Amino acid sequence: MFDADSVFLSRVLTELTLSFHIIYATIGVGVPLMIMLAQWVGIKKNDEHYILLARRWTRGFVITVAVGVVTGTAIGLQLSLLWPNFMELAGNVIALPLFMETFAFFFEAIFLGIYLYTWDRFENQKKHMLLLIPVALGAAFSAVFITMVNAFMNAPQGFDIVNGQLVNVNPILAMFNPAMPTKVAHVVATAFMTSAFILASIAAFRLLKGSNHVYHKKALYLTMKVGLIFSIAAALIGDFSGKYLAEYQPEKLAAAEWHFETEEAAPLILFGILKDGETKYALEIPYALSILAHNDPTAEVIGLDQFPEDEIPPLSIHYLFNLMVFIGMWMIFLAGVFWLGVKKSWAFVQSRWFRWLIVLGGPLSIIAIEAGWWMAEVGRQPWVLRGIMKTADAATSSNQVDLMLVLFAGLYVVLGIGSVVVLRRMFKRNPVERELEERHAEKGGV
């Protein structure tokens, strides 16, 4: 028997930890690429503003990495404390990707430290920029390995089950499961996209607050261009994710799309509410679900009528899917209009109201990331290891989870507020204009 309260509180605490960690983890994966691009453009164009962009972004990045380490450690701790039965069953399978994730992080951290403290020790900036390659690779592969663990939970393979135990484990086969390609690609692409839009949001905010310096304009142009590229990539990968779900997790796709009955030429349901078992006030796009699932407008799509009631995911993930997709589409549109407006010299893309839309793009991108992860995790329910172990059977029976929830929630409040305060003071006390003047003075003195 399991304690329903312990299961519920364990799920709440895990979701709280993941929701907080994903913000810093996303920044940790995406910002190294942005730093590398800024320094590369600065070297190529011999432009001190892009070099300074890389320098200032790196300082802020170090703070987010520090918080990410704490929250990442909390996740590892909670896996053992809150989900001991899952770890007992699958621990020897996921040990390798968890170890590789730790190795990738240390690889990143070592070179980040060298990069950060050797800014003025390289006469040739190209050699200094080379240090960013292992930083960016380490950050990306950190996301790759941890996402492999999540993918395994959705599509477990690489073992045999004998008397309730996982034996004959092949960790490589377990890591390269059917869910891995689309999950890993989507996580990495959306991390790059979100990081770009967060940095664009900051640049637009500084321009709105009266700092009309060309530094912020260059930051905005670079980040919006990168954001556009990766938001389009995320949308394309999302299409492949839909096809993966149709083949391997049809119950999750059906729940997300409110597709209740198996049928051909299935329409896509957007928005709406469920009332007396019927969908009302929804926007219905004919044939779109069949196209999403099978690239065929007449293809049959499996509905929820094919699954036992106790194995159907919560239907609330429909709204999470809608939120994620529409924010993604909005960011593609916003970034596309911005870049077309820059090329065509449209005045409105420099207007205050348009820049406020860009400022809102940063928080919206974070919300889309959160919605996507909630959909992925809640949409796997009632399974923690799909088809093998249910969430209720994996959780701890301890009656101390409520205390843990309070303590960890307090920790996240302190970390969240602390990181914002430190970052704000760091850049407010050292504005771009002053730093440029100091660097010019140093060069003049030399």
CSV table of C-alpha atoms in Angstrom, one decimal:
chain,number,residue,atom,x,y,z
A,1,MET,CA,0.0,0.0,0.0
A,2,PHE,CA,1.1,3.6,-0.6
A,3,ASP,CA,0.3,6.8,1.2
A,4,ALA,CA,-1.7,9.0,-1.1
A,5,ASP,CA,-0.6,12.1,0.7
A,6,SER,CA,3.1,11.2,0.4
A,7,VAL,CA,2.6,10.5,-3.3
A,8,PHE,CA,0.9,13.8,-3.9
A,9,LEU,CA,3.4,15.8,-1.9
A,10,SER,CA,6.3,14.0,-3.6
A,11,ARG,CA,4.9,15.0,-7.0
A,12,VAL,CA,4.3,18.6,-5.9
A,13,LEU,CA,7.9,18.9,-4.5
A,14,THR,CA,9.4,17.3,-7.6
A,15,GLU,CA,7.4,19.5,-9.9
A,16,LEU,CA,8.4,22.6,-7.9
A,17,THR,CA,12.0,21.7,-8.1
A,18,LEU,CA,12.0,20.9,-11.8
A,19,SER,CA,10.0,24.1,-12.6
A,20,PHE,CA,12.5,26.2,-10.7
A,21,HIS,CA,15.6,24.3,-12.0
A,22,ILE,CA,14.5,24.4,-15.6
A,23,ILE,CA,14.8,28.2,-15.8
A,24,TYR,CA,18.4,28.1,-14.7
A,25,ALA,CA,19.2,24.9,-16.7
A,26,THR,CA,17.7,26.5,-19.9
A,27,ILE,CA,19.9,29.6,-19.4
A,28,GLY,CA,22.9,27.4,-18.6
A,29,VAL,CA,22.5,25.5,-21.9
A,30,GLY,CA,21.7,28.4,-24.2
A,31,VAL,CA,23.8,31.4,-23.0
A,32,PRO,CA,27.2,29.8,-23.7
A,33,LEU,CA,26.3,29.7,-27.4
A,34,MET,CA,25.2,33.3,-27.3
A,35,ILE,CA,28.5,34.3,-25.6
A,36,MET,CA,30.4,32.5,-28.3
A,37,LEU,CA,28.4,34.1,-31.1
A,38,ALA,CA,28.9,37.6,-29.7
A,39,GLN,CA,32.7,37.1,-29.3
A,40,TRP,CA,32.9,35.6,-32.8
A,41,VAL,CA,31.0,38.5,-34.4
A,42,GLY,CA,33.1,41.0,-32.4
A,43,ILE,CA,36.4,39.4,-33.6
A,44,LYS,CA,35.1,39.2,-37.2
A,45,LYS,CA,33.9,42.8,-37.3
A,46,ASN,CA,36.6,44.1,-35.0
A,47,ASP,CA,33.7,45.5,-32.9
A,48,GLU,CA,34.3,46.2,-29.2
A,49,HIS,CA,30.6,46.3,-28.5
A,50,TYR,CA,30.1,42.6,-29.3
A,51,ILE,CA,33.3,41.7,-27.4
A,52,LEU,CA,31.8,43.6,-24.4
A,53,LEU,CA,28.5,41.7,-24.9
A,54,ALA,CA,30.3,38.4,-24.5
A,55,ARG,CA,32.2,39.7,-21.4
A,56,ARG,CA,29.1,41.0,-19.6
A,57,TRP,CA,26.9,38.0,-20.5
A,58,THR,CA,29.6,35.7,-19.1
A,59,ARG,CA,29.6,37.5,-15.7
A,60,GLY,CA,25.8,37.1,-15.4
A,61,PHE,CA,26.0,33.5,-16.7
A,62,VAL,CA,28.3,32.5,-13.8
A,63,ILE,CA,25.6,33.5,-11.3
A,64,THR,CA,22.9,31.4,-13.0
A,65,VAL,CA,25.3,28.5,-13.2
A,66,ALA,CA,25.9,28.7,-9.4
A,67,VAL,CA,22.1,28.5,-8.8
A,68,GLY,CA,21.7,25.8,-11.3
A,69,VAL,CA,24.2,23.6,-9.5
A,70,VAL,CA,22.2,23.9,-6.2
A,71,THR,CA,18.9,23.1,-7.9
A,72,GLY,CA,20.4,20.3,-9.9
A,73,THR,CA,21.8,18.8,-6.7
A,74,ALA,CA,18.4,19.0,-5.2
A,75,ILE,CA,16.9,17.0,-8.0
A,76,GLY,CA,19.5,14.2,-7.5
A,77,LEU,CA,18.8,14.2,-3.8
A,78,GLN,CA,15.0,14.1,-4.3
A,79,LEU,CA,15.3,11.2,-6.7
A,80,SER,CA,16.6,9.1,-3.9
A,81,LEU,CA,14.5,10.5,-1.1
A,82,LEU,CA,11.1,10.9,-2.8
A,83,TRP,CA,11.2,8.1,-5.4
A,84,PRO,CA,13.2,5.2,-3.7
A,85,ASN,CA,11.3,2.4,-5.4
A,86,PHE,CA,11.9,3.9,-8.8
A,87,MET,CA,15.6,4.3,-8.1
A,88,GLU,CA,15.8,0.7,-6.8
A,89,LEU,CA,14.2,-0.6,-10.0
A,90,ALA,CA,15.9,1.6,-12.6
A,91,GLY,CA,18.9,3.1,-10.8
A,92,ASN,CA,21.4,0.8,-12.5
A,93,VAL,CA,20.0,1.7,-15.9
A,94,ILE,CA,20.0,5.5,-15.5
A,95,ALA,CA,23.3,5.6,-13.6
A,96,LEU,CA,25.4,6.0,-16.8
A,97,PRO,CA,23.6,9.1,-18.3
A,98,LEU,CA,23.5,10.7,-14.8
A,99,PHE,CA,27.2,10.2,-14.5
A,100,MET,CA,27.8,11.5,-18.0
A,101,GLU,CA,25.7,14.6,-17.2
A,102,THR,CA,27.9,15.3,-14.2
A,103,PHE,CA,31.0,14.8,-16.2
A,104,ALA,CA,29.7,17.2,-18.9
A,105,PHE,CA,28.9,19.8,-16.3
A,106,PHE,CA,32.4,19.7,-14.7
A,107,PHE,CA,33.9,19.8,-18.3
A,108,GLU,CA,31.9,23.0,-18.9
A,109,ALA,CA,32.7,24.5,-15.5
A,110,ILE,CA,36.5,24.0,-15.8
A,111,PHE,CA,36.7,25.7,-19.1
A,112,LEU,CA,34.3,28.4,-18.1
A,113,GLY,CA,36.6,29.3,-15.2
A,114,ILE,CA,39.6,29.4,-17.5
A,115,TYR,CA,37.7,31.5,-20.0
A,116,LEU,CA,36.5,33.9,-17.4
A,117,TYR,CA,39.8,34.6,-15.7
A,118,THR,CA,41.9,34.8,-18.9
A,119,TRP,CA,40.1,37.7,-20.6
A,120,ASP,CA,43.1,40.0,-20.7
A,121,ARG,CA,45.8,37.3,-21.0
A,122,PHE,CA,45.3,36.6,-24.7
A,123,GLU,CA,46.6,39.0,-27.3
A,124,ASN,CA,44.8,36.9,-29.9
A,125,GLN,CA,41.1,37.0,-29.1
A,126,LYS,CA,40.5,34.0,-31.4
A,127,LYS,CA,42.5,31.8,-29.1
A,128,HIS,CA,40.5,33.0,-26.1
A,129,MET,CA,37.3,32.3,-27.9
A,130,LEU,CA,38.3,28.7,-28.5
A,131,LEU,CA,37.9,28.1,-24.7
A,132,LEU,CA,34.2,28.7,-25.3
A,133,ILE,CA,33.8,25.6,-27.5
A,134,PRO,CA,34.1,23.1,-24.6
A,135,VAL,CA,32.0,25.4,-22.5
A,136,ALA,CA,29.2,25.4,-25.1
A,137,LEU,CA,29.6,21.7,-25.8
A,138,GLY,CA,29.6,20.8,-22.1
A,139,ALA,CA,26.5,22.8,-21.5
A,140,ALA,CA,24.7,21.2,-24.4
A,141,PHE,CA,25.7,17.7,-23.6
A,142,SER,CA,24.7,18.2,-20.0
A,143,ALA,CA,21.2,18.8,-21.3
A,144,VAL,CA,21.5,15.8,-23.7
A,145,PHE,CA,22.4,13.3,-21.0
A,146,ILE,CA,19.8,14.4,-18.5
A,147,THR,CA,17.1,14.4,-21.2
A,148,MET,CA,18.1,10.8,-22.1
A,149,VAL,CA,17.1,9.8,-18.5
A,150,ASN,CA,13.7,11.5,-19.1
A,151,ALA,CA,13.4,9.9,-22.5
A,152,PHE,CA,14.1,6.5,-20.9
A,153,MET,CA,11.2,7.0,-18.5
A,154,ASN,CA,8.9,7.6,-21.5
A,155,ALA,CA,10.2,4.7,-23.7
A,156,PRO,CA,12.0,2.2,-21.4
A,157,GLN,CA,14.2,-0.4,-23.1
A,158,GLY,CA,17.6,-2.0,-22.8
A,159,PHE,CA,16.8,-4.6,-20.1
A,160,ASP,CA,14.8,-7.7,-19.2
A,161,ILE,CA,12.4,-8.0,-16.2
A,162,VAL,CA,12.8,-11.1,-14.1
A,163,ASN,CA,10.8,-11.4,-10.8
A,164,GLY,CA,10.1,-7.6,-10.8
A,165,GLN,CA,13.8,-6.8,-11.2
A,166,LEU,CA,15.6,-5.1,-14.2
A,167,VAL,CA,18.3,-7.5,-15.3
A,168,ASN,CA,20.6,-7.9,-18.4
A,169,VAL,CA,20.9,-4.1,-18.5
A,170,ASN,CA,22.3,-2.5,-21.6
A,171,PRO,CA,22.7,1.2,-20.6
A,172,ILE,CA,23.6,2.3,-24.1
A,173,LEU,CA,20.5,0.8,-25.6
A,174,ALA,CA,18.5,2.3,-22.7
A,175,MET,CA,20.0,5.7,-23.4
A,176,PHE,CA,19.3,5.6,-27.2
A,177,ASN,CA,15.6,4.8,-26.9
A,178,PRO,CA,12.9,5.9,-29.4
A,179,ALA,CA,12.0,9.0,-27.4
A,180,MET,CA,15.6,10.2,-27.2
A,181,PRO,CA,16.1,11.9,-30.7
A,182,THR,CA,13.0,14.2,-30.6
A,183,LYS,CA,13.3,14.9,-26.8
A,184,VAL,CA,16.9,15.8,-26.9
A,185,ALA,CA,16.6,17.9,-30.1
A,186,HIS,CA,13.6,19.8,-28.7
A,187,VAL,CA,15.2,20.5,-25.3
A,188,VAL,CA,18.4,21.8,-26.8
A,189,ALA,CA,16.7,23.9,-29.5
A,190,THR,CA,14.2,25.5,-27.1
A,191,ALA,CA,17.1,26.2,-24.6
A,192,PHE,CA,18.9,28.2,-27.4
A,193,MET,CA,15.7,29.9,-28.4
A,194,THR,CA,14.6,30.8,-24.9
A,195,SER,CA,18.1,32.1,-23.9
A,196,ALA,CA,18.2,34.3,-27.0
A,197,PHE,CA,14.7,35.8,-26.3
A,198,ILE,CA,15.6,36.4,-22.6
A,199,LEU,CA,18.7,38.4,-23.6
A,200,ALA,CA,16.7,40.2,-26.3
A,201,SER,CA,14.1,41.1,-23.6
A,202,ILE,CA,16.9,42.6,-21.4
A,203,ALA,CA,18.3,44.6,-24.3
A,204,ALA,CA,14.9,45.9,-25.3
A,205,PHE,CA,14.2,46.9,-21.7
A,206,ARG,CA,17.4,48.9,-21.4
A,207,LEU,CA,16.5,50.7,-24.6
A,208,LEU,CA,13.0,51.5,-23.2
A,209,LYS,CA,14.5,52.8,-20.0
A,210,GLY,CA,16.5,55.5,-21.8
A,211,SER,CA,19.8,53.9,-22.5
A,212,ASN,CA,19.8,54.4,-26.3
A,213,HIS,CA,23.4,53.1,-26.6
A,214,VAL,CA,24.3,51.2,-29.8
A,215,TYR,CA,25.5,48.4,-27.5
A,216,HIS,CA,22.0,47.5,-26.6
A,217,LYS,CA,20.8,47.8,-30.2
A,218,LYS,CA,23.5,45.4,-31.4
A,219,ALA,CA,22.5,43.0,-28.6
A,220,LEU,CA,18.9,43.2,-29.6
A,221,TYR,CA,19.7,42.5,-33.3
A,222,LEU,CA,21.9,39.5,-32.6
A,223,THR,CA,19.6,37.9,-30.0
A,224,MET,CA,16.4,38.3,-32.1
A,225,LYS,CA,18.1,36.8,-35.1
A,226,VAL,CA,19.3,33.7,-33.1
A,227,GLY,CA,15.9,33.5,-31.5
A,228,LEU,CA,14.2,33.4,-34.8
A,229,ILE,CA,16.4,30.6,-36.1
A,230,PHE,CA,15.9,28.4,-33.1
A,231,SER,CA,12.2,29.1,-32.7
A,232,ILE,CA,11.7,27.8,-36.2
A,233,ALA,CA,13.9,24.8,-35.5
A,234,ALA,CA,11.9,24.1,-32.3
A,235,ALA,CA,8.6,24.2,-34.3
A,236,LEU,CA,10.0,21.7,-36.9
A,237,ILE,CA,11.3,19.4,-34.2
A,238,GLY,CA,7.9,19.7,-32.4
A,239,ASP,CA,6.3,18.3,-35.6
A,240,PHE,CA,8.6,15.2,-35.3
A,241,SER,CA,7.6,15.0,-31.6
A,242,GLY,CA,4.0,14.7,-32.6
A,243,LYS,CA,4.8,11.8,-34.9
A,244,TYR,CA,6.8,10.1,-32.2
A,245,LEU,CA,3.9,10.4,-29.8
A,246,ALA,CA,1.5,9.0,-32.4
A,247,GLU,CA,3.6,5.9,-32.7
A,248,TYR,CA,5.0,5.3,-29.2
A,249,GLN,CA,2.7,7.3,-26.8
A,250,PRO,CA,-0.6,7.6,-28.5
A,251,GLU,CA,-2.5,8.1,-25.2
A,252,LYS,CA,-0.4,11.2,-24.5
A,253,LEU,CA,-1.1,12.7,-27.9
A,254,ALA,CA,-4.8,11.8,-27.7
A,255,ALA,CA,-5.1,13.5,-24.2
A,256,ALA,CA,-3.2,16.6,-25.3
A,257,GLU,CA,-5.4,16.9,-28.4
A,258,TRP,CA,-8.7,15.9,-26.7
A,259,HIS,CA,-9.0,13.1,-29.3
A,260,PHE,CA,-11.5,10.8,-27.6
A,261,GLU,CA,-12.5,8.4,-30.4
A,262,THR,CA,-10.2,6.6,-32.9
A,263,GLU,CA,-11.0,8.0,-36.4
A,264,GLU,CA,-9.6,8.8,-39.8
A,265,ALA,CA,-9.1,12.4,-41.0
A,266,ALA,CA,-8.9,13.5,-37.4
A,267,PRO,CA,-9.2,17.3,-36.7
A,268,LEU,CA,-7.0,19.2,-34.4
A,269,ILE,CA,-8.8,20.7,-31.4
A,270,LEU,CA,-7.5,24.0,-30.0
A,271,PHE,CA,-8.7,25.6,-26.8
A,272,GLY,CA,-12.3,24.8,-25.7
A,273,ILE,CA,-13.7,23.4,-22.5
A,274,LEU,CA,-15.1,20.0,-21.5
A,275,LYS,CA,-18.7,20.0,-20.5
A,276,ASP,CA,-20.7,16.9,-19.8
A,277,GLY,CA,-18.2,14.8,-21.7
A,278,GLU,CA,-18.3,17.1,-24.8
A,279,THR,CA,-15.9,19.6,-26.2
A,280,LYS,CA,-17.4,23.1,-26.4
A,281,TYR,CA,-16.1,26.5,-27.6
A,282,ALA,CA,-13.1,24.9,-29.3
A,283,LEU,CA,-11.4,25.8,-32.6
A,284,GLU,CA,-11.3,22.8,-34.8
A,285,ILE,CA,-8.8,22.5,-37.7
A,286,PRO,CA,-10.0,19.7,-40.1
A,287,TYR,CA,-7.5,16.9,-40.9
A,288,ALA,CA,-4.7,18.7,-39.0
A,289,LEU,CA,-4.3,16.0,-36.3
A,290,SER,CA,-3.9,13.2,-38.9
A,291,ILE,CA,-1.3,15.4,-40.7
A,292,LEU,CA,0.5,16.1,-37.4
A,293,ALA,CA,0.5,12.4,-36.5
A,294,HIS,CA,1.1,10.7,-39.8
A,295,ASN,CA,1.7,13.3,-42.5
A,296,ASP,CA,-1.5,12.0,-44.1
A,297,PRO,CA,-4.8,14.0,-43.9
A,298,THR,CA,-6.9,10.8,-44.1
A,299,ALA,CA,-4.8,8.7,-41.6
A,300,GLU,CA,-6.3,7.0,-38.6
A,301,VAL,CA,-5.4,8.5,-35.2
A,302,ILE,CA,-5.8,6.4,-32.1
A,303,GLY,CA,-8.2,7.9,-29.6
A,304,LEU,CA,-8.6,7.6,-25.8
A,305,ASP,CA,-11.3,5.0,-26.3
A,306,GLN,CA,-8.5,2.5,-26.9
A,307,PHE,CA,-7.0,2.8,-23.4
A,308,PRO,CA,-8.1,1.7,-19.9
A,309,GLU,CA,-9.5,4.6,-18.0
A,310,ASP,CA,-6.9,4.3,-15.2
A,311,GLU,CA,-4.1,4.7,-17.9
A,312,ILE,CA,-5.4,7.9,-19.5
A,313,PRO,CA,-3.2,11.0,-18.8
A,314,PRO,CA,-4.9,14.1,-17.2
A,315,LEU,CA,-6.8,15.9,-19.9
A,316,SER,CA,-5.5,19.3,-18.5
A,317,ILE,CA,-2.4,18.8,-20.6
A,318,HIS,CA,-4.5,20.0,-23.6
A,319,TYR,CA,-4.1,23.5,-22.3
A,320,LEU,CA,-0.4,23.1,-21.7
A,321,PHE,CA,0.1,22.0,-25.3
A,322,ASN,CA,-1.9,24.9,-26.6
A,323,LEU,CA,0.0,27.4,-24.4
A,324,MET,CA,3.4,26.0,-25.6
A,325,VAL,CA,2.5,25.9,-29.3
A,326,PHE,CA,0.9,29.4,-29.4
A,327,ILE,CA,3.8,31.1,-27.5
A,328,GLY,CA,6.2,29.4,-29.9
A,329,MET,CA,4.3,30.5,-32.9
A,330,TRP,CA,4.0,34.1,-31.5
A,331,MET,CA,7.8,34.3,-30.9
A,332,ILE,CA,8.4,33.1,-34.5
A,333,PHE,CA,6.1,35.8,-35.8
A,334,LEU,CA,7.5,38.5,-33.5
A,335,ALA,CA,11.1,37.8,-34.3
A,336,GLY,CA,10.3,37.4,-38.0
A,337,VAL,CA,8.5,40.8,-38.1
A,338,PHE,CA,11.4,42.4,-36.2
A,339,TRP,CA,14.0,41.2,-38.7
A,340,LEU,CA,12.0,41.9,-41.7
A,341,GLY,CA,11.3,45.4,-40.3
A,342,VAL,CA,15.0,46.0,-39.7
A,343,LYS,CA,15.8,45.0,-43.4
A,344,LYS,CA,12.9,47.0,-44.8
A,345,SER,CA,13.5,50.0,-42.4
A,346,TRP,CA,10.0,49.8,-40.9
A,347,ALA,CA,9.9,52.5,-38.2
A,348,PHE,CA,7.4,50.6,-35.9
A,349,VAL,CA,10.0,47.9,-35.0
A,350,GLN,CA,11.9,50.7,-33.2
A,351,SER,CA,8.8,52.0,-31.5
A,352,ARG,CA,8.2,51.7,-27.7
A,353,TRP,CA,5.1,49.5,-28.0
A,354,PHE,CA,7.0,47.0,-30.2
A,355,ARG,CA,10.0,46.9,-27.9
A,356,TRP,CA,7.6,46.2,-25.0
A,357,LEU,CA,6.4,43.1,-27.0
A,358,ILE,CA,10.0,42.0,-27.2
A,359,VAL,CA,10.4,42.6,-23.4
A,360,LEU,CA,7.4,40.3,-22.9
A,361,GLY,CA,8.9,37.7,-25.2
A,362,GLY,CA,11.5,36.7,-22.5
A,363,PRO,CA,9.0,35.7,-19.8
A,364,LEU,CA,6.7,34.2,-22.4
A,365,SER,CA,9.5,31.9,-23.6
A,366,ILE,CA,10.1,30.8,-20.0
A,367,ILE,CA,6.4,30.0,-19.7
A,368,ALA,CA,6.5,28.0,-22.9
A,369,ILE,CA,9.4,26.0,-21.5
A,370,GLU,CA,7.5,25.3,-18.3
A,371,ALA,CA,4.3,24.3,-20.1
A,372,GLY,CA,6.3,21.9,-22.3
A,373,TRP,CA,7.9,20.2,-19.4
A,374,TRP,CA,4.7,20.0,-17.4
A,375,MET,CA,3.0,18.5,-20.4
A,376,ALA,CA,5.9,16.0,-20.8
A,377,GLU,CA,5.8,14.9,-17.2
A,378,VAL,CA,2.1,15.1,-16.4
A,379,GLY,CA,1.3,13.6,-19.8
A,380,ARG,CA,3.2,10.4,-18.8
A,381,GLN,CA,1.0,9.8,-15.8
A,382,PRO,CA,0.0,7.5,-14.3
A,383,TRP,CA,3.4,6.0,-15.1
A,384,VAL,CA,6.8,7.0,-13.8
A,385,LEU,CA,8.4,4.3,-16.0
A,386,ARG,CA,5.9,3.9,-18.8
A,387,GLY,CA,4.2,0.5,-18.9
A,388,ILE,CA,6.3,-0.9,-16.0
A,389,MET,CA,6.0,1.2,-12.8
A,390,LYS,CA,3.2,3.6,-11.8
A,391,THR,CA,4.0,6.8,-10.0
A,392,ALA,CA,2.0,5.8,-7.0
A,393,ASP,CA,4.2,2.7,-6.6
A,394,ALA,CA,7.5,4.6,-7.0
A,395,ALA,CA,7.0,7.2,-4.3
A,396,THR,CA,8.3,7.2,-0.7
A,397,SER,CA,5.9,6.3,2.2
A,398,SER,CA,7.6,8.8,4.5
A,399,ASN,CA,5.4,11.2,6.4
A,400,GLN,CA,8.1,13.9,6.3
A,401,VAL,CA,7.6,15.1,2.7
A,402,ASP,CA,5.5,18.1,3.8
A,403,LEU,CA,8.4,19.4,5.9
A,404,MET,CA,10.8,18.8,2.9
A,405,LEU,CA,8.4,20.7,0.7
A,406,VAL,CA,8.4,23.8,3.0
A,407,LEU,CA,12.2,23.7,3.3
A,408,PHE,CA,12.9,23.4,-0.4
A,409,ALA,CA,10.3,26.0,-1.3
A,410,GLY,CA,12.1,28.4,1.1
A,411,LEU,CA,15.4,27.6,-0.5
A,412,TYR,CA,14.1,28.3,-4.0
A,413,VAL,CA,12.6,31.6,-2.8
A,414,VAL,CA,16.0,32.7,-1.4
A,415,LEU,CA,17.9,31.5,-4.5
A,416,GLY,CA,15.4,33.2,-6.9
A,417,ILE,CA,15.4,36.5,-5.1
A,418,GLY,CA,19.1,36.4,-4.4
A,419,SER,CA,20.1,35.7,-8.0
A,420,VAL,CA,17.9,38.5,-9.3
A,421,VAL,CA,19.2,41.0,-6.7
A,422,VAL,CA,22.9,40.0,-7.4
A,423,LEU,CA,22.4,40.3,-11.2
A,424,ARG,CA,20.6,43.6,-11.0
A,425,ARG,CA,23.3,45.1,-8.7
A,426,MET,CA,26.1,43.7,-10.8
A,427,PHE,CA,25.0,45.4,-14.0
A,428,LYS,CA,23.4,48.5,-12.4
A,429,ARG,CA,26.6,49.5,-10.6
A,430,ASN,CA,28.7,48.9,-13.8
A,431,PRO,CA,26.7,50.3,-16.8
A,432,VAL,CA,27.8,49.8,-20.3
A,433,GLU,CA,28.7,53.4,-20.8
A,434,ARG,CA,31.1,53.4,-17.8
A,435,GLU,CA,32.7,50.1,-18.8
A,436,LEU,CA,33.4,51.4,-22.3
A,437,GLU,CA,34.9,54.6,-21.0
A,438,GLU,CA,37.2,52.6,-18.7
A,439,ARG,CA,38.3,50.3,-21.4
A,440,HIS,CA,39.1,53.3,-23.7
A,441,ALA,CA,41.0,54.9,-20.9
A,442,GLU,CA,43.0,51.7,-20.4
A,443,LYS,CA,43.9,51.5,-24.1
A,444,GLY,CA,44.8,55.2,-24.1
A,445,GLY,CA,47.1,54.8,-21.2
A,446,VAL,CA,48.8,51.9,-22.9
